[in-house]
mmCIF file of C-alpha atoms in Angstrom:
data_model
loop_
_atom_site.group_PDB
_atom_site.id
_atom_site.type_symbol
_atom_site.label_atom_id
_atom_site.label_comp_id
_atom_site.label_asym_id
_atom_site.label_seq_id
_atom_site.Cartn_x
_atom_site.Cartn_y
_atom_site.Cartn_z
ATOM 1 C CA MET X 1 49.361 127.047 103.807
ATOM 2 C CA SER X 2 49.713 126.414 100.046
ATOM 3 C CA ALA X 3 49.656 123.058 99.072
ATOM 4 C CA ASN X 4 53.416 123.074 97.933
ATOM 5 C CA GLU X 5 54.364 124.424 101.874
ATOM 6 C CA ALA X 6 52.327 121.809 102.832
ATOM 7 C CA LYS X 7 54.132 118.711 100.737
ATOM 8 C CA TRP X 8 57.323 120.560 101.837
ATOM 9 C CA LYS X 9 56.650 120.581 105.509
ATOM 10 C CA ALA X 10 55.442 116.714 105.249
ATOM 11 C CA ASN X 11 58.566 115.967 103.608
ATOM 12 C CA GLN X 12 60.568 117.699 106.142
ATOM 13 C CA GLU X 13 58.752 115.803 108.997
ATOM 14 C CA LYS X 14 59.398 112.360 107.259
ATOM 15 C CA VAL X 15 62.482 112.811 106.670
ATOM 16 C CA ALA X 16 63.553 114.350 110.353
ATOM 17 C CA PHE X 17 61.396 110.753 111.428
ATOM 18 C CA LEU X 18 63.834 108.575 109.090
ATOM 19 C CA LYS X 19 66.858 109.967 110.551
ATOM 20 C CA GLN X 20 66.021 109.309 114.105
ATOM 21 C CA PHE X 21 64.461 106.003 113.034
ATOM 22 C CA PRO X 22 64.500 103.082 115.956
ATOM 23 C CA GLY X 23 67.707 101.305 115.624
ATOM 24 C CA LEU X 24 69.515 103.148 112.961
ATOM 25 C CA LEU X 25 72.960 103.441 114.137
ATOM 26 C CA GLY X 26 74.284 107.532 114.321
ATOM 27 C CA SER X 27 78.118 106.306 114.266
ATOM 28 C CA TRP X 28 79.990 103.275 113.427
ATOM 29 C CA ASP X 29 81.447 103.180 117.167
ATOM 30 C CA GLU X 30 77.603 102.092 117.976
ATOM 31 C CA ALA X 31 78.311 98.714 115.999
ATOM 32 C CA THR X 32 81.503 97.727 117.919
ATOM 33 C CA GLY X 33 81.317 94.372 119.197
ATOM 34 C CA ARG X 34 78.235 93.470 117.285
ATOM 35 C CA THR X 35 78.217 90.873 114.361
ATOM 36 C CA VAL X 36 76.230 91.545 111.100
ATOM 37 C CA THR X 37 73.832 89.654 110.529
ATOM 38 C CA SER X 38 72.488 89.956 107.517
ATOM 39 C CA VAL X 39 73.240 92.230 104.188
ATOM 40 C CA THR X 40 70.310 93.320 102.285
ATOM 41 C CA ALA X 41 69.988 95.057 98.775
ATOM 42 C CA ILE X 42 68.436 98.078 98.119
ATOM 43 C CA GLU X 43 66.978 97.974 94.987
ATOM 44 C CA GLN X 44 68.286 100.930 92.102
ATOM 45 C CA SER X 45 71.019 101.159 94.191
ATOM 46 C CA ASP X 46 74.546 100.792 94.996
ATOM 47 C CA ALA X 47 73.832 100.830 98.830
ATOM 48 C CA LYS X 48 73.062 97.978 101.204
ATOM 49 C CA VAL X 49 71.541 98.013 104.498
ATOM 50 C CA LEU X 50 73.499 95.903 107.454
ATOM 51 C CA ILE X 51 71.615 94.513 110.028
ATOM 52 C CA PHE X 52 73.505 93.582 113.382
ATOM 53 C CA ASP X 53 72.833 91.127 115.772
ATOM 54 C CA ASN X 54 70.707 93.047 118.136
ATOM 55 C CA GLY X 55 68.616 94.673 115.629
ATOM 56 C CA THR X 56 70.206 97.597 114.545
ATOM 57 C CA PHE X 57 71.141 98.563 111.285
ATOM 58 C CA ALA X 58 73.144 100.633 109.297
ATOM 59 C CA ILE X 59 72.940 102.249 105.443
ATOM 60 C CA VAL X 60 76.088 101.995 103.987
ATOM 61 C CA PRO X 61 77.923 102.910 100.258
ATOM 62 C CA PRO X 62 79.556 100.114 98.394
ATOM 63 C CA PRO X 63 83.194 99.869 100.085
ATOM 64 C CA ALA X 64 85.337 101.814 97.301
ATOM 65 C CA PRO X 65 87.610 103.894 99.789
ATOM 66 C CA GLU X 66 90.353 106.545 98.446
ATOM 67 C CA PRO X 67 93.789 104.916 98.369
ATOM 68 C CA LYS X 68 94.817 107.241 101.069
ATOM 69 C CA GLN X 69 91.856 105.504 103.383
ATOM 70 C CA LEU X 70 92.572 102.341 102.129
ATOM 71 C CA ARG X 71 96.303 102.927 103.311
ATOM 72 C CA ASP X 72 95.476 104.515 106.283
ATOM 73 C CA GLY X 73 92.714 101.738 107.348
ATOM 74 C CA ILE X 74 95.367 98.785 106.584
ATOM 75 C CA GLU X 75 98.202 100.277 108.863
ATOM 76 C CA ALA X 76 95.604 101.476 111.391
ATOM 77 C CA ALA X 77 94.189 97.923 111.532
ATOM 78 C CA GLU X 78 97.560 96.047 111.067
ATOM 79 C CA ALA X 79 97.643 94.786 114.743
ATOM 80 C CA ARG X 80 94.503 92.723 114.362
ATOM 81 C CA LEU X 81 95.275 91.791 110.436
ATOM 82 C CA ARG X 82 98.989 91.171 110.362
ATOM 83 C CA ASP X 83 98.375 87.309 111.543
ATOM 84 C CA LEU X 84 95.820 86.923 109.124
ATOM 85 C CA TYR X 85 97.406 88.219 105.989
ATOM 86 C CA PRO X 86 101.111 88.255 106.676
ATOM 87 C CA GLU X 87 102.184 87.576 103.014
ATOM 88 C CA ALA X 88 99.761 90.743 102.452
ATOM 89 C CA TYR X 89 101.625 92.930 104.834
ATOM 90 C CA ARG X 90 104.837 91.924 103.656
ATOM 91 C CA GLU X 91 104.222 92.268 99.850
ATOM 92 C CA TYR X 92 102.702 95.933 100.702
ATOM 93 C CA GLU X 93 105.813 97.061 102.690
ATOM 94 C CA ALA X 94 108.109 95.789 99.958
ATOM 95 C CA LEU X 95 105.340 97.888 97.568
ATOM 96 C CA ALA X 96 105.897 100.895 99.630
ATOM 97 C CA GLN X 97 109.471 100.710 99.634
ATOM 98 C CA ARG X 98 109.469 100.501 96.395
ATOM 99 C CA ASP X 99 107.391 103.687 96.143
ATOM 100 C CA ARG X 100 109.542 105.629 98.296
ATOM 101 C CA GLU X 101 112.542 104.719 96.493
ATOM 102 C CA ALA X 102 110.792 105.691 93.252
ATOM 103 C CA THR X 103 109.251 109.017 94.569
ATOM 104 C CA ARG X 104 112.916 110.007 95.969
ATOM 105 C CA THR X 105 114.356 109.055 92.361
ATOM 106 C CA ALA X 106 111.951 111.162 91.246
ATOM 107 C CA ARG X 107 112.580 114.244 93.312
ATOM 108 C CA MET X 108 116.340 114.281 92.268
ATOM 109 C CA GLU X 109 115.578 114.203 88.857
ATOM 110 C CA ASN X 110 113.398 116.774 89.235
ATOM 111 C CA ILE X 111 115.618 119.028 91.204
ATOM 112 C CA LEU X 112 118.553 118.124 88.636
ATOM 113 C CA GLY X 113 116.500 118.700 85.596
ATOM 114 C CA ALA X 114 115.493 122.223 86.902
ATOM 115 C CA ILE X 115 119.084 123.062 87.359
ATOM 116 C CA HIS X 116 120.409 121.844 84.133
ATOM 117 C CA ASN X 117 117.166 123.808 82.587
ATOM 118 C CA ASN X 118 117.950 127.097 84.272
ATOM 119 C CA LEU X 119 121.712 127.053 83.954
ATOM 120 C CA ASP X 120 121.934 129.185 80.904
ATOM 121 C CA ASP X 121 119.144 132.172 81.974
ATOM 122 C CA ILE X 122 120.449 132.099 85.678
ATOM 123 C CA PRO X 123 124.178 131.826 85.345
ATOM 124 C CA GLU X 124 125.175 132.763 88.930
ATOM 125 C CA LEU X 125 123.129 129.062 89.740
ATOM 126 C CA LYS X 126 126.324 127.263 89.100
ATOM 127 C CA ASP X 127 128.179 129.766 91.684
ATOM 128 C CA ARG X 128 125.496 128.958 93.988
ATOM 129 C CA ILE X 129 125.616 125.159 93.747
ATOM 130 C CA ARG X 130 129.506 125.409 94.330
ATOM 131 C CA SER X 131 129.081 127.341 97.380
ATOM 132 C CA LEU X 132 126.218 124.819 98.906
ATOM 133 C CA VAL X 133 128.863 121.927 97.798
ATOM 134 C CA LYS X 134 131.791 123.805 99.464
ATOM 135 C CA GLN X 135 129.236 123.792 102.650
ATOM 136 C CA TRP X 136 128.422 120.445 102.699
ATOM 137 C CA ASN X 137 131.953 119.248 102.235
ATOM 138 C CA SER X 138 133.333 121.242 105.284
#
C-alpha cells in the first residue's frame, strides 16, 4: 500500500470513528427532554458544541434559518411560545395579513397589466373577457 493510500485509509477510519463518537447525537429527537448545560465555541468556525445535561452533545451551525424555516418553526411552536410572546404573535399575524393582501393586490395588478398589454396583439381577448364576465354574472 502506498503512503497516499495509507493516509487515505487512516483518514477514513478516523472520520468513521468521529461520526460514531460516544455521546454525539444523531438526531434532534435524542435531545428531547435534555437541558443544554454549555455552549462551546469552535475556533475558526461559527459552529458551536452544545453539551447536554446527560453528557451527550451536538455540533451545530449558527442559527440562520431561511425565512420559510423561520415561519414554519414559529408556527409549529406556537402552542408553546404564544403565551411567552403574545405581542410578537399578534404583530406577526398582522404582518402576515398585510403580506397576503399585498400579494393579492400585486397578482391582480399583474393580471390586469397582462390584459392591457396584450389587447392590441390579441383582439379576441376583449370578447373572451366579456364572455367570462357574462358567465360570472349569470
